[in-house]
Short mmCIF file of C-alpha atoms in Angstrom, two decimals:
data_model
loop_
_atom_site.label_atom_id
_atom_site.label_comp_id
_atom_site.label_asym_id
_atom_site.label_seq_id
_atom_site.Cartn_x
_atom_site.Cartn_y
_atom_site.Cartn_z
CA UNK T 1 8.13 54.12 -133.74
CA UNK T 2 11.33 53.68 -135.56
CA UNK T 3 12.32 50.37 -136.15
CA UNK T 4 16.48 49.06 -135.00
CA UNK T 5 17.46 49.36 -138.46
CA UNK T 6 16.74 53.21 -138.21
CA UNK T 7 17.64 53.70 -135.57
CA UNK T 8 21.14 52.33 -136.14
CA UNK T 9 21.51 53.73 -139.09
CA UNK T 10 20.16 57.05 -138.60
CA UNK T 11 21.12 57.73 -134.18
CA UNK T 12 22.19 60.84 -133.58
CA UNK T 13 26.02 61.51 -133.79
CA UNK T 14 27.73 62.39 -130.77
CA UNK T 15 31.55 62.83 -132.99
CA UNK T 16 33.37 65.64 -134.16
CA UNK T 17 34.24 64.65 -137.60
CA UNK T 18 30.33 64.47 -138.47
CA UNK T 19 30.71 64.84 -142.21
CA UNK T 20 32.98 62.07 -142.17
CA UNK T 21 30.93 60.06 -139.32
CA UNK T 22 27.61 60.56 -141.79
CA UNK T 23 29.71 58.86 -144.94
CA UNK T 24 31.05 56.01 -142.42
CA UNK T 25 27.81 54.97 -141.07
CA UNK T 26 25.56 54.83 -143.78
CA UNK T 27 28.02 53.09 -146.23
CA UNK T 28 28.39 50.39 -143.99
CA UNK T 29 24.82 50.34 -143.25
CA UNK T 30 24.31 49.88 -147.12
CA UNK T 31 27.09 47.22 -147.51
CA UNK T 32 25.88 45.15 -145.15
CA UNK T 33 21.91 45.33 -145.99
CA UNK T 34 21.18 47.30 -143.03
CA UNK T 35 19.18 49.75 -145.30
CA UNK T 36 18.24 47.25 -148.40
CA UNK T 37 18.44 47.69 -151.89
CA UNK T 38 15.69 50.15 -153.26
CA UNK T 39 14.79 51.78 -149.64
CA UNK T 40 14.62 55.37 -149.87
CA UNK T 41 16.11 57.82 -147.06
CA UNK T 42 14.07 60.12 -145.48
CA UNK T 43 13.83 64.02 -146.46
CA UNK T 44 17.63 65.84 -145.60
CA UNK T 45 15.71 67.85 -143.46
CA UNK T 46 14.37 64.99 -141.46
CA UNK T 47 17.50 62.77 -141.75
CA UNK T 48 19.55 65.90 -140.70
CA UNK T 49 17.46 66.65 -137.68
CA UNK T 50 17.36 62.54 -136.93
CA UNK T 51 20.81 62.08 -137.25
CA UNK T 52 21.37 66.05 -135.09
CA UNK T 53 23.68 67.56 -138.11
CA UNK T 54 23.12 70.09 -140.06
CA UNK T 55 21.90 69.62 -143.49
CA UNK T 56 24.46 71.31 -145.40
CA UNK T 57 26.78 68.72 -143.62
CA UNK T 58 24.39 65.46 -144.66
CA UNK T 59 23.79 67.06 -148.08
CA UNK T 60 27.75 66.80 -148.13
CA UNK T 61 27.92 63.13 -146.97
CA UNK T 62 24.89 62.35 -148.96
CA UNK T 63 26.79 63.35 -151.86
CA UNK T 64 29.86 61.54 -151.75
CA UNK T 65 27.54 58.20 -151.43
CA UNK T 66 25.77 59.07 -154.62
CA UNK T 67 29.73 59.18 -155.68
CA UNK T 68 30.26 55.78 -154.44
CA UNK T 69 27.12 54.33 -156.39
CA UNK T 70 25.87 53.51 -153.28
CA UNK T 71 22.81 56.34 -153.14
CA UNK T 72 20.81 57.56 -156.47
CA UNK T 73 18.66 60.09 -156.76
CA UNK T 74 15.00 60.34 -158.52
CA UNK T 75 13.19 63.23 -159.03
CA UNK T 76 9.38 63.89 -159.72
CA UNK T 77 6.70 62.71 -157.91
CA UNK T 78 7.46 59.83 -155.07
CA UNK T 79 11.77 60.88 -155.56
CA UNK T 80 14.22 61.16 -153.63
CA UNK T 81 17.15 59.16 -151.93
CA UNK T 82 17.47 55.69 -152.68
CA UNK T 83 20.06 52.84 -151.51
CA UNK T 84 21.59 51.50 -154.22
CA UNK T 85 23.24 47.75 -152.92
CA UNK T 86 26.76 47.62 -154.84
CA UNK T 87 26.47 44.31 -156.12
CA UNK T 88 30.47 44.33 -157.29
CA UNK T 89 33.35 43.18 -155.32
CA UNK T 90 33.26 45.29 -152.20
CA UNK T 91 36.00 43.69 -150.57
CA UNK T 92 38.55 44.73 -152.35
CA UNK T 93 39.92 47.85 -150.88
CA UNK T 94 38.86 46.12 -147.16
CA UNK T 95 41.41 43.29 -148.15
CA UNK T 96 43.80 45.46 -149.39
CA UNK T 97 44.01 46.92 -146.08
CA UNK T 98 44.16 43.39 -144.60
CA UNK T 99 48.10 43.51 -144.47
CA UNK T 100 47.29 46.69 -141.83
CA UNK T 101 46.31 44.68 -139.51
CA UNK T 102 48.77 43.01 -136.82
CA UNK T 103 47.76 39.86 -135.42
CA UNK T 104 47.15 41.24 -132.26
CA UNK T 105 44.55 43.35 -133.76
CA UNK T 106 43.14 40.63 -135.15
CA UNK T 107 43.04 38.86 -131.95
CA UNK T 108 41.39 41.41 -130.40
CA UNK T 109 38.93 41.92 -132.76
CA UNK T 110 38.08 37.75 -132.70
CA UNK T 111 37.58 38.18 -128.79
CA UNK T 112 35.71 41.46 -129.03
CA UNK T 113 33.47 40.33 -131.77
CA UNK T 114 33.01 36.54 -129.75
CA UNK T 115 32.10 38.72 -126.46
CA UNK T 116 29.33 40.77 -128.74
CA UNK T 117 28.38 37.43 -130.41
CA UNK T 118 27.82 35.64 -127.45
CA UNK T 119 26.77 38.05 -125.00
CA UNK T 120 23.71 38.55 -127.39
CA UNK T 121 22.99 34.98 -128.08
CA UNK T 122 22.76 34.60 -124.26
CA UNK T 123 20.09 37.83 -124.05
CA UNK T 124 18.05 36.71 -126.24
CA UNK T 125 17.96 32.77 -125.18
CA UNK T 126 16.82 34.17 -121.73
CA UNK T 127 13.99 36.32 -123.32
CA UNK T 128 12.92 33.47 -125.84
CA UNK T 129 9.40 33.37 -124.78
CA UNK T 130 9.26 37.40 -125.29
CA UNK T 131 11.15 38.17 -128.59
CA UNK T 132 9.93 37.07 -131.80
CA UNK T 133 12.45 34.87 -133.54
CA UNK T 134 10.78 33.33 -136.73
CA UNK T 135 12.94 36.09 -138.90
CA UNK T 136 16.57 35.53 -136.68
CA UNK T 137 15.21 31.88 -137.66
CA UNK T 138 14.81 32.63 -141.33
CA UNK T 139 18.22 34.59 -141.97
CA UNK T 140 20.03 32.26 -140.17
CA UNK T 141 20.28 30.05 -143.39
CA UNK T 142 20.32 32.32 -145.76
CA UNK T 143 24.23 31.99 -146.57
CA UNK T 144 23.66 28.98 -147.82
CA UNK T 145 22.63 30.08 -150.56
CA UNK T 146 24.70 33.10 -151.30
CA UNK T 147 26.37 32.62 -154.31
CA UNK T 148 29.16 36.08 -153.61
CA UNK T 149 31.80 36.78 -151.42
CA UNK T 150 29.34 40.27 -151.46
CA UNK T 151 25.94 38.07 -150.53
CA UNK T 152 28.03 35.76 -148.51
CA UNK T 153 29.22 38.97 -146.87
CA UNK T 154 25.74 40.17 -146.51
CA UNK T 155 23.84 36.80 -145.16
CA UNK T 156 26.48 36.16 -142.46
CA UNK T 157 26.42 40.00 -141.25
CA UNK T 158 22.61 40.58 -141.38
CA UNK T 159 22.14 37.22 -139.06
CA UNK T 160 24.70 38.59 -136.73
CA UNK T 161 23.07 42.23 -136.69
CA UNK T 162 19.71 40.79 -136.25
CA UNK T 163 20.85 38.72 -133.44
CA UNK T 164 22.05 41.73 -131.70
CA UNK T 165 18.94 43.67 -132.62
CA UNK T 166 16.81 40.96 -131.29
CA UNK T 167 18.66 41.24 -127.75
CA UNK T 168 17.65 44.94 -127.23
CA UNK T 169 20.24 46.63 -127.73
CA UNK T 170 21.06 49.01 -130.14
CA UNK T 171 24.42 49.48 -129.38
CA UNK T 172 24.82 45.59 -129.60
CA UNK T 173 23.92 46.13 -133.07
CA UNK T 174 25.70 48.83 -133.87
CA UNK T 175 29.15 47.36 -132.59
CA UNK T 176 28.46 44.14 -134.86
CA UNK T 177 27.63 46.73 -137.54
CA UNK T 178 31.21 48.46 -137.17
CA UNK T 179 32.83 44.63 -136.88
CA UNK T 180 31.01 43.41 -139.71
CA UNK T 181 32.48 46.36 -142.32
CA UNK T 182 35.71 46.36 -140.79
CA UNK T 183 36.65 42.57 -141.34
CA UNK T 184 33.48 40.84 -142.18
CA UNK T 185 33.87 40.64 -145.50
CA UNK T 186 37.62 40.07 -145.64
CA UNK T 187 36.24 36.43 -144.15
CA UNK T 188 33.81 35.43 -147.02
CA UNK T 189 36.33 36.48 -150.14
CA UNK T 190 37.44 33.00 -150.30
CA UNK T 191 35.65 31.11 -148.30
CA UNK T 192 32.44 29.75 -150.43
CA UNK T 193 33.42 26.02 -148.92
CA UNK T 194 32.09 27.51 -145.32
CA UNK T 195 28.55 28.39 -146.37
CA UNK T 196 26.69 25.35 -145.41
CA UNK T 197 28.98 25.10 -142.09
CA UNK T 198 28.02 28.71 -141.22
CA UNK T 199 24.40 28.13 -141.81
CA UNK T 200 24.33 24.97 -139.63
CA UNK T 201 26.21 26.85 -136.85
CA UNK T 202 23.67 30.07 -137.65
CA UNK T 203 21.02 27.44 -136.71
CA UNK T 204 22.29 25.47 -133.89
CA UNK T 205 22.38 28.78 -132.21
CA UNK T 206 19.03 29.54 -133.51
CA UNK T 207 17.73 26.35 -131.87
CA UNK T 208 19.39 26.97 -128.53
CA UNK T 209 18.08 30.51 -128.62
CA UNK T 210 14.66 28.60 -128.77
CA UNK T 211 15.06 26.20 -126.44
CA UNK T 212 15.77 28.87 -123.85
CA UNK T 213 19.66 27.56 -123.17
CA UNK T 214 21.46 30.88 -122.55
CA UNK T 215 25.12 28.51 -121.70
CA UNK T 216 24.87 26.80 -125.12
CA UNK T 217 23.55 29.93 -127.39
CA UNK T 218 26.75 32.05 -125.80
CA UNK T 219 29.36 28.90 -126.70
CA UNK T 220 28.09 28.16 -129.98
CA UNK T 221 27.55 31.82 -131.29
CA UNK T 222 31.32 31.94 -129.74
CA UNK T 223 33.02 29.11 -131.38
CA UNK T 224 31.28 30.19 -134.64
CA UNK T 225 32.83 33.52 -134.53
CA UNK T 226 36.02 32.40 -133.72
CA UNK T 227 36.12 29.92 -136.46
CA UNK T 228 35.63 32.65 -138.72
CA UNK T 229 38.22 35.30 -137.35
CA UNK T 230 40.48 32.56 -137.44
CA UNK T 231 40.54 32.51 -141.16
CA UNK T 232 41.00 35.44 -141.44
CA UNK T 233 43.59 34.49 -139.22
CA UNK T 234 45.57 32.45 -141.28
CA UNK T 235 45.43 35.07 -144.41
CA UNK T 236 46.87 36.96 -142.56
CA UNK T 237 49.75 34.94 -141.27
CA UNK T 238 50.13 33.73 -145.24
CA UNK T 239 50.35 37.44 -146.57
CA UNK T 240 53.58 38.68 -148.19
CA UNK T 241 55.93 35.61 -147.40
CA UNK T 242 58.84 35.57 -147.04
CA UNK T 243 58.49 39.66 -145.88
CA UNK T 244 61.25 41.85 -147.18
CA UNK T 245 64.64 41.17 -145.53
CA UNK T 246 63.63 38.30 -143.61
CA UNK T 247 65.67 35.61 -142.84
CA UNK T 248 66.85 32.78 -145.13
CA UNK T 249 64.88 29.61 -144.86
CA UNK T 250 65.79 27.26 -142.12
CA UNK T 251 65.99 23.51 -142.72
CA UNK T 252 64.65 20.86 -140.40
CA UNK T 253 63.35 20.96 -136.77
CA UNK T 254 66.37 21.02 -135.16
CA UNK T 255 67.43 23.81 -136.85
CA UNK T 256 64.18 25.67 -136.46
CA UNK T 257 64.62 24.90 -132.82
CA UNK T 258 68.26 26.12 -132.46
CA UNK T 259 66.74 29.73 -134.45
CA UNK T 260 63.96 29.99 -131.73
CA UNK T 261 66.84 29.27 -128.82
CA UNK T 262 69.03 31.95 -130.05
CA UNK T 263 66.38 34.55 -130.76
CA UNK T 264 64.91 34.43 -127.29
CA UNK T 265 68.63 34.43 -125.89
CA UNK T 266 69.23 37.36 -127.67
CA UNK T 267 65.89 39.30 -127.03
CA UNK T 268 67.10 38.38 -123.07
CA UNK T 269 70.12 39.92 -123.41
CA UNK T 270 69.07 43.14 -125.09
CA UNK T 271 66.71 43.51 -122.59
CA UNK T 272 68.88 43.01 -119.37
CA UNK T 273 71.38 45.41 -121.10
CA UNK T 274 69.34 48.24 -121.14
CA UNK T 275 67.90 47.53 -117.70
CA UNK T 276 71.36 47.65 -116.54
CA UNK T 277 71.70 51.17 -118.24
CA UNK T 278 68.57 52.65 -116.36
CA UNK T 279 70.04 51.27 -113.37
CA UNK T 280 73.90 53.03 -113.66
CA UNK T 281 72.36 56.47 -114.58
CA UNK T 282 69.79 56.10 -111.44
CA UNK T 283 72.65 55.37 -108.99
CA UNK T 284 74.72 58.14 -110.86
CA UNK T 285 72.45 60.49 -110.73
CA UNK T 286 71.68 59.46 -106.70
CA UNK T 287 75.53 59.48 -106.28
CA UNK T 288 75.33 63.09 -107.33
CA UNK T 289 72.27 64.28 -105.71
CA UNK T 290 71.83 66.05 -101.79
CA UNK T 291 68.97 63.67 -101.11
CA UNK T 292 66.49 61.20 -102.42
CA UNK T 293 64.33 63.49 -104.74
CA UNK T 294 62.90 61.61 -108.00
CA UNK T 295 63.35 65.04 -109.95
CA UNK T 296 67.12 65.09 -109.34
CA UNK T 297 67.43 62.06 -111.68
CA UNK T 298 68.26 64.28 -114.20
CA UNK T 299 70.34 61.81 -116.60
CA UNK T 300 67.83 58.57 -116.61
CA UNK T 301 65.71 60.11 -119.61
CA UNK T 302 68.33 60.64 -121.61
CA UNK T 303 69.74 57.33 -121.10
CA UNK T 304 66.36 56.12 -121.77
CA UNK T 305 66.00 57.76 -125.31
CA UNK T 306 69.59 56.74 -126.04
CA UNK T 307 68.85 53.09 -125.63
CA UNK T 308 65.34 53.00 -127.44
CA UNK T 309 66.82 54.75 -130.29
CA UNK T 310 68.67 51.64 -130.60
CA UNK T 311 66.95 49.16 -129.67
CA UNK T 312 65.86 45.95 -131.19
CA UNK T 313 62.14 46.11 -132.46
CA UNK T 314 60.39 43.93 -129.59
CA UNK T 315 61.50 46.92 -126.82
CA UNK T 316 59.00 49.58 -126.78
CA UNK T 317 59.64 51.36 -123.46
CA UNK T 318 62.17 51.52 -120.66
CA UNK T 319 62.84 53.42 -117.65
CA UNK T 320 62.49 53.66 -114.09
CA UNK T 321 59.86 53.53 -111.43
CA UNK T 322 60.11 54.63 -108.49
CA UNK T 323 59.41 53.46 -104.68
CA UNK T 324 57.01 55.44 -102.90
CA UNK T 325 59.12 54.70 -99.29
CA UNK T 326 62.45 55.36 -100.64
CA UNK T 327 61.55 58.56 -102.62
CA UNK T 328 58.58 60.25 -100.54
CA UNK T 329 56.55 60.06 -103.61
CA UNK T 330 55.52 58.00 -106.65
CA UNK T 331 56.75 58.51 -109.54
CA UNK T 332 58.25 57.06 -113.36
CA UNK T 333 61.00 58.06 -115.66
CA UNK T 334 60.21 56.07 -118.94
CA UNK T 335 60.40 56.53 -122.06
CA UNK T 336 58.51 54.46 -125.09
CA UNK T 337 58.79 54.31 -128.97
CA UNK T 338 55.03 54.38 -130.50
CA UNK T 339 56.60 54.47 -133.77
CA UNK T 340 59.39 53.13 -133.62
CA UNK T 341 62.86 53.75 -133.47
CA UNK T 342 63.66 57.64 -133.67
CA UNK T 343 60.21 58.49 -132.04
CA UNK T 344 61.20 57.81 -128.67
CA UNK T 345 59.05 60.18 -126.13
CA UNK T 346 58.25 60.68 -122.04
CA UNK T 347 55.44 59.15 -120.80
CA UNK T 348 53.16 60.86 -118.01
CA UNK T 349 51.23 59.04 -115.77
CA UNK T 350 48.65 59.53 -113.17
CA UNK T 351 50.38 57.97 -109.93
CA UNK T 352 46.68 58.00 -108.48
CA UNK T 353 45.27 55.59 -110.51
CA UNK T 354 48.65 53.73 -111.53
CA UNK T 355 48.97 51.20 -108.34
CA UNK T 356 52.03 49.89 -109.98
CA UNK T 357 52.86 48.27 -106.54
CA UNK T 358 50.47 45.46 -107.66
CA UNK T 359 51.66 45.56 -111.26
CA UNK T 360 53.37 42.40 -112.53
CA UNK T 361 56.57 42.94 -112.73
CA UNK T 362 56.64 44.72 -109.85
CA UNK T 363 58.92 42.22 -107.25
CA UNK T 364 57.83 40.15 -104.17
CA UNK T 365 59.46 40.96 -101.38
CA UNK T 366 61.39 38.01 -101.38
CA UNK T 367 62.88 38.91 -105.07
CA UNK T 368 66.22 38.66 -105.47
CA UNK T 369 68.58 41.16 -107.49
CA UNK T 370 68.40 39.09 -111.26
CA UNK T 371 66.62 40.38 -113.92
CA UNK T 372 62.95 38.33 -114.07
CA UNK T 373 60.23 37.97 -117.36
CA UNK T 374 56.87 38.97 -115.88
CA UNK T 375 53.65 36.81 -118.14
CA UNK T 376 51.77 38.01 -120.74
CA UNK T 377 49.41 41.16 -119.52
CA UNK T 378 47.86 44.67 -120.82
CA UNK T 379 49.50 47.31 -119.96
CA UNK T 380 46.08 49.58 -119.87
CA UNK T 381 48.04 52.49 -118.00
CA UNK T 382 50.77 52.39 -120.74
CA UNK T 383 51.12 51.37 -123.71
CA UNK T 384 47.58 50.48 -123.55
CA UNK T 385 49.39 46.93 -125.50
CA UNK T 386 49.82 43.47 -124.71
CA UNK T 387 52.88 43.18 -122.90
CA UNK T 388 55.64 41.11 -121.30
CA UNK T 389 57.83 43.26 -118.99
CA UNK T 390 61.88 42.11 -118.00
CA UNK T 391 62.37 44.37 -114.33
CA UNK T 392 65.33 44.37 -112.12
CA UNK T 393 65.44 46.12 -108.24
CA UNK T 394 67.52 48.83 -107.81
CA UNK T 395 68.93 48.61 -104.40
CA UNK T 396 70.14 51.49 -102.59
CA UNK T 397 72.10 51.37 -99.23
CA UNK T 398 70.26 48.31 -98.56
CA UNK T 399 66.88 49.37 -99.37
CA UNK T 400 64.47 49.28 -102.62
CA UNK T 401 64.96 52.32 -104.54
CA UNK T 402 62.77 51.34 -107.24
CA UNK T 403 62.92 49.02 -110.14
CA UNK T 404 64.29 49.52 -113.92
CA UNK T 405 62.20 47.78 -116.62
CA UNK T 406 61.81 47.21 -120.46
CA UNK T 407 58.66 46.45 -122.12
CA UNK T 408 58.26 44.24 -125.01
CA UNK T 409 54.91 43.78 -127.46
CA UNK T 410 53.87 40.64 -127.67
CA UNK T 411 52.84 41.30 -131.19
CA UNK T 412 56.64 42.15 -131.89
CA UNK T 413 57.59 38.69 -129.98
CA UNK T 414 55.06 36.99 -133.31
CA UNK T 415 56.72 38.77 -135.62
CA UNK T 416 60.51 37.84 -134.26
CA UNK T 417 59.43 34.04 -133.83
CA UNK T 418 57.40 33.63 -136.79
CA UNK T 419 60.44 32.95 -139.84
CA UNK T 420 61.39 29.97 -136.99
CA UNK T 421 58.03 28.97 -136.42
CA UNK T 422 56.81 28.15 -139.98
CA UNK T 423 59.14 25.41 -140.75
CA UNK T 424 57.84 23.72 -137.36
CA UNK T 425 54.77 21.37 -137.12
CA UNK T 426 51.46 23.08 -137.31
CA UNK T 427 50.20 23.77 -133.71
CA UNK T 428 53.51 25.02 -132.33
CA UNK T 429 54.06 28.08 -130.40
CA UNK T 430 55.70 29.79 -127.29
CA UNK T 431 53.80 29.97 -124.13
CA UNK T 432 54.68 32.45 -121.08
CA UNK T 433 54.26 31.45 -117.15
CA UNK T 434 50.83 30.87 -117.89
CA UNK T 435 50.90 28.80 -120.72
CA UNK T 436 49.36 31.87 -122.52
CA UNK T 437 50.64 32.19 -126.32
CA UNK T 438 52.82 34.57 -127.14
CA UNK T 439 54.18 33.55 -130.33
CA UNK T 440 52.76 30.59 -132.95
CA UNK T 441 52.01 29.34 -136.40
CA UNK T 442 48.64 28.48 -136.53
CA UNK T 443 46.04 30.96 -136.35
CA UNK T 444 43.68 29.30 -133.75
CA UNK T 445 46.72 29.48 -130.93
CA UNK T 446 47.13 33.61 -132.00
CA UNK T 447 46.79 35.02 -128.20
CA UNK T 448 45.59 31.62 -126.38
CA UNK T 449 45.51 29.99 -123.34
CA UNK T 450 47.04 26.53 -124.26
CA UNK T 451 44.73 23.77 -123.20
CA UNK T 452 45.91 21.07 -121.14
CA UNK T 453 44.63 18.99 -123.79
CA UNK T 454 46.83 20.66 -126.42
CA UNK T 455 48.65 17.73 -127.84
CA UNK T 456 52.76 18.39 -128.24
CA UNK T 457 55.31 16.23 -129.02
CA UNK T 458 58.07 17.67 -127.31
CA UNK T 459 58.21 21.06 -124.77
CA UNK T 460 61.21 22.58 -124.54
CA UNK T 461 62.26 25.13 -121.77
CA UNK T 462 63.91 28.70 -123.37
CA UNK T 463 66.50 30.96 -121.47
CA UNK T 464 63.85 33.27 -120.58
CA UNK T 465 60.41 31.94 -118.69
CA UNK T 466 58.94 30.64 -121.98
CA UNK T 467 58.48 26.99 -123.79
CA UNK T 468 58.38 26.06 -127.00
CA UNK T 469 55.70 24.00 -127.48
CA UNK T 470 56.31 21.70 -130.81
CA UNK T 471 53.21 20.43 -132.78
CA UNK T 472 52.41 16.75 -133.33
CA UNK T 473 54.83 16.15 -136.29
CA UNK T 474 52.37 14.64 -138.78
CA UNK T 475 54.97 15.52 -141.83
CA UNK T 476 53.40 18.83 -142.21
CA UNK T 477 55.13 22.60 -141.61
CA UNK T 478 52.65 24.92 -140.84
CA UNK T 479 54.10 26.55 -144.19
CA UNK T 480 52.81 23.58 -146.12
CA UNK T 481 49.64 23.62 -144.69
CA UNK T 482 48.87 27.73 -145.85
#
């Protein structure tokens, strides 16, 4: 029977780019230990049938890892395929690639990973009397001692593979797997001062593995994984300041302040401008019409592209939805820039599985005519992005016609408040209706819920639905503290 480590490494592939998938797979597999140092790969024929490719493809893929020093090759007797562990600085081009990576991303790659982390912990606490786990037991320390960002690299991911292994579940492992070479070693370039904390926290959720406590096994292996994403984190946030064209330096906190103020006044505006656009062209366009059809609205798009094309970087979509009992039908004219500026494009949606009735920032029927800032939410039938929505009614003869919205990233909102938020005390940021974070300058807040115990010295209300939240001034910037 094969053991997890084959079969993660060597499943069958279910992609179209299988060349590619072959390379992907079994370079990370290497990287991270999965297949150790000095193990040799099985025939191509019987790796090509394993992994359901053909073996010109592997042979291909099998190749360009000899290329990569990360395969060798020894003929005669007993020869063959064998992993070769790179034992040089195979970070590198993974942190070059760092500066790819939004903070959103990042946020939802701390969450996903925490959910994988802990979700395992908890399976395998509950089966603790069935699964063996004297080795989970044994690697759990084993950073320690690492002396590399590559071993440290290696130590941390192996526990956290093994742990997911250990659960039953192969996927489990293989998601940690794909985690683990994405950012996992980005964490351990610099971070040699967190080896004996890791190992302790590999072991305390060792220990309540043991002890059969599924609640404490999912919070530690949790908080551990968070801690470390969070560094990341704050590399992140530290990269490439000031960035090109940003704006000059501000001086003290009520300066800082004053920046935040205007730059959520201003995002406000923008966004009730264009709203009030969508809305002219759809009572236009019903002025001109012979009845309510959502087809005869032949103008909105255009305004729609007109108005992206222009529009500040925090708007990525506008347009107009319509109402089912005004129109006869459901429908949306909106338009969103993927790219950016200049890329504007329609968007289609399935009305069947929309339900934008319930949506947030679709009104109450006691809303009145102003434009209103829904909270924080993903727009899964969208822009598939964290959101925050500014909508407006559009009233026709008395009656709801529909409603004209904008849609701003919340990554975009971090990137507009950060040049104010680093001269502020660590531990500020800019919470929604739901005290969720959508802006901040310390890397555990990135995409929070503030706590009620979040200590602030001062919260102060912005134009829009939002507070800034300052930071316990302790005489620190969160500048000075990167």
């Amino acid at each position: 029977m094969a053991s997890w480590r084959e079969q993660l490494a060597f499943a069958p592939l279910d992609t179209v780019e299988r060349g590619q998938e072959i390379g992907r797979r079994l370079g990370h597999a290497i990287e991270l230990g999965i297949l150790q140092d000095g193990t040799q790969l099985p025939s191509e024929s019987e790796l090509a049938a394993r992994m359901s490719v053909s073996t010109l493809t592997l042979r291909a893929a099998l190749a360009e890892l000899r290329h990569r020093g990360l395969l060798e090759t020894r003929r005669g007797k007993g020869g063959g395929s064998f992993v070769k562990a790179s034992t040089g600085d195979i970070t590198k081009a993974q942190r070059d690639a760092l500066a790819a990576y939004s903070l959103e991303d990042l946020r939802d790659i701390r969450e996903y990973r925490a959910f994988l982390a802990g979700s395992a912990a908890m399976s395998v606490a509950g089966r603790s009397r069935q699964v063996p786990i004297g080795r989970l037991a044994s690697m759990a320390v084993m950073i320690e001692t690492a002396q590399t960002p590559v071993e440290m690299t290696r130590a941390d991911s192996q526990f956290h593979i093994e742990l997911a292994a250990t659960s039953g579940s192969v996927l489990f492992a293989r998601q940690e797997m794909e985690m683990h070479a994405a950012v996992g070693a980005l964490v351990w370039t610099s971070a040699s001062d967190r080896r004996a904390a890791a190992a302790n926290e590999h072991t305390m959720i060792v220990d309540a593995i043991r002890d059969g406590n599924t609640l404490r096994a999912r919070g530690l292996a949790e908080d551990h994984v968070r801690r470390d994403v969070n560094r990341l984190i704050e590399v992140r946030m530290s990269m490439e300041y000031p960035p090109p064209g940003s704006p000059p330096r501000i001086e003290g906190i009520d300066s800082a302040v004053s920046a935040v103020e205007s730059f959520a006044v201003s995002l406000e505006g923008t966004a009730a401008a264009s709203i009030r656009a969508v809305e002219e062209a759809v009572q236009t366009d019903l002025d001109r019409s012979k009845n309510r059809r959502l087809d005869q609205l032949v103008n909105v798009y255009d305004v729609c592209q007109n108005l992206l094309a222009k529009a500040v970087p925090p708007l990525v979509g506008t347009g107009f939805i319509a109402d089912p009992s005004f129109f006869g039908e459901s429908g949306l004219i909106w338009c969103t820039i993927p790219s950016g500026p200049g890329s504007a494009r329609r968007v289609e949606a399935d009305m069947e599985f929309y339900g934008y009735s319930t949506a947030p920032w679709w009104p109450a029927h006691d809303t009145d005519d102003n434009v209103h800032a829904t909270y924080a939410y993903v727009d899964a039938f969208g822009a598939n992005e964290h959101l925050v929505s500014f909508s407006k009614r559009v009233t026709r003869d008395g009656r709801m016609a529909g409603v004209a919205a904008v849609g701003v990233l919340v990554s975009s909102l971090q990137t507009g408040f950060e040049p104010f938020l680093r001269t502020l005390p660590s531990n500020t940021c800019i919470v929604d209706q739901n005290e969720t974070v959508l802006a901040t300058n310390t890397a555990s807040l990135v995409g929070e819920t503030l706590s009620p115990f979040h200590q602030t010295e001062r919260r102060i209300p912005l134009s829009v639905p939002w507070t800034l939240c300052l930071g316990v001034n302790t005489g620190e910037s969160a500048e000075d503290a990167i």
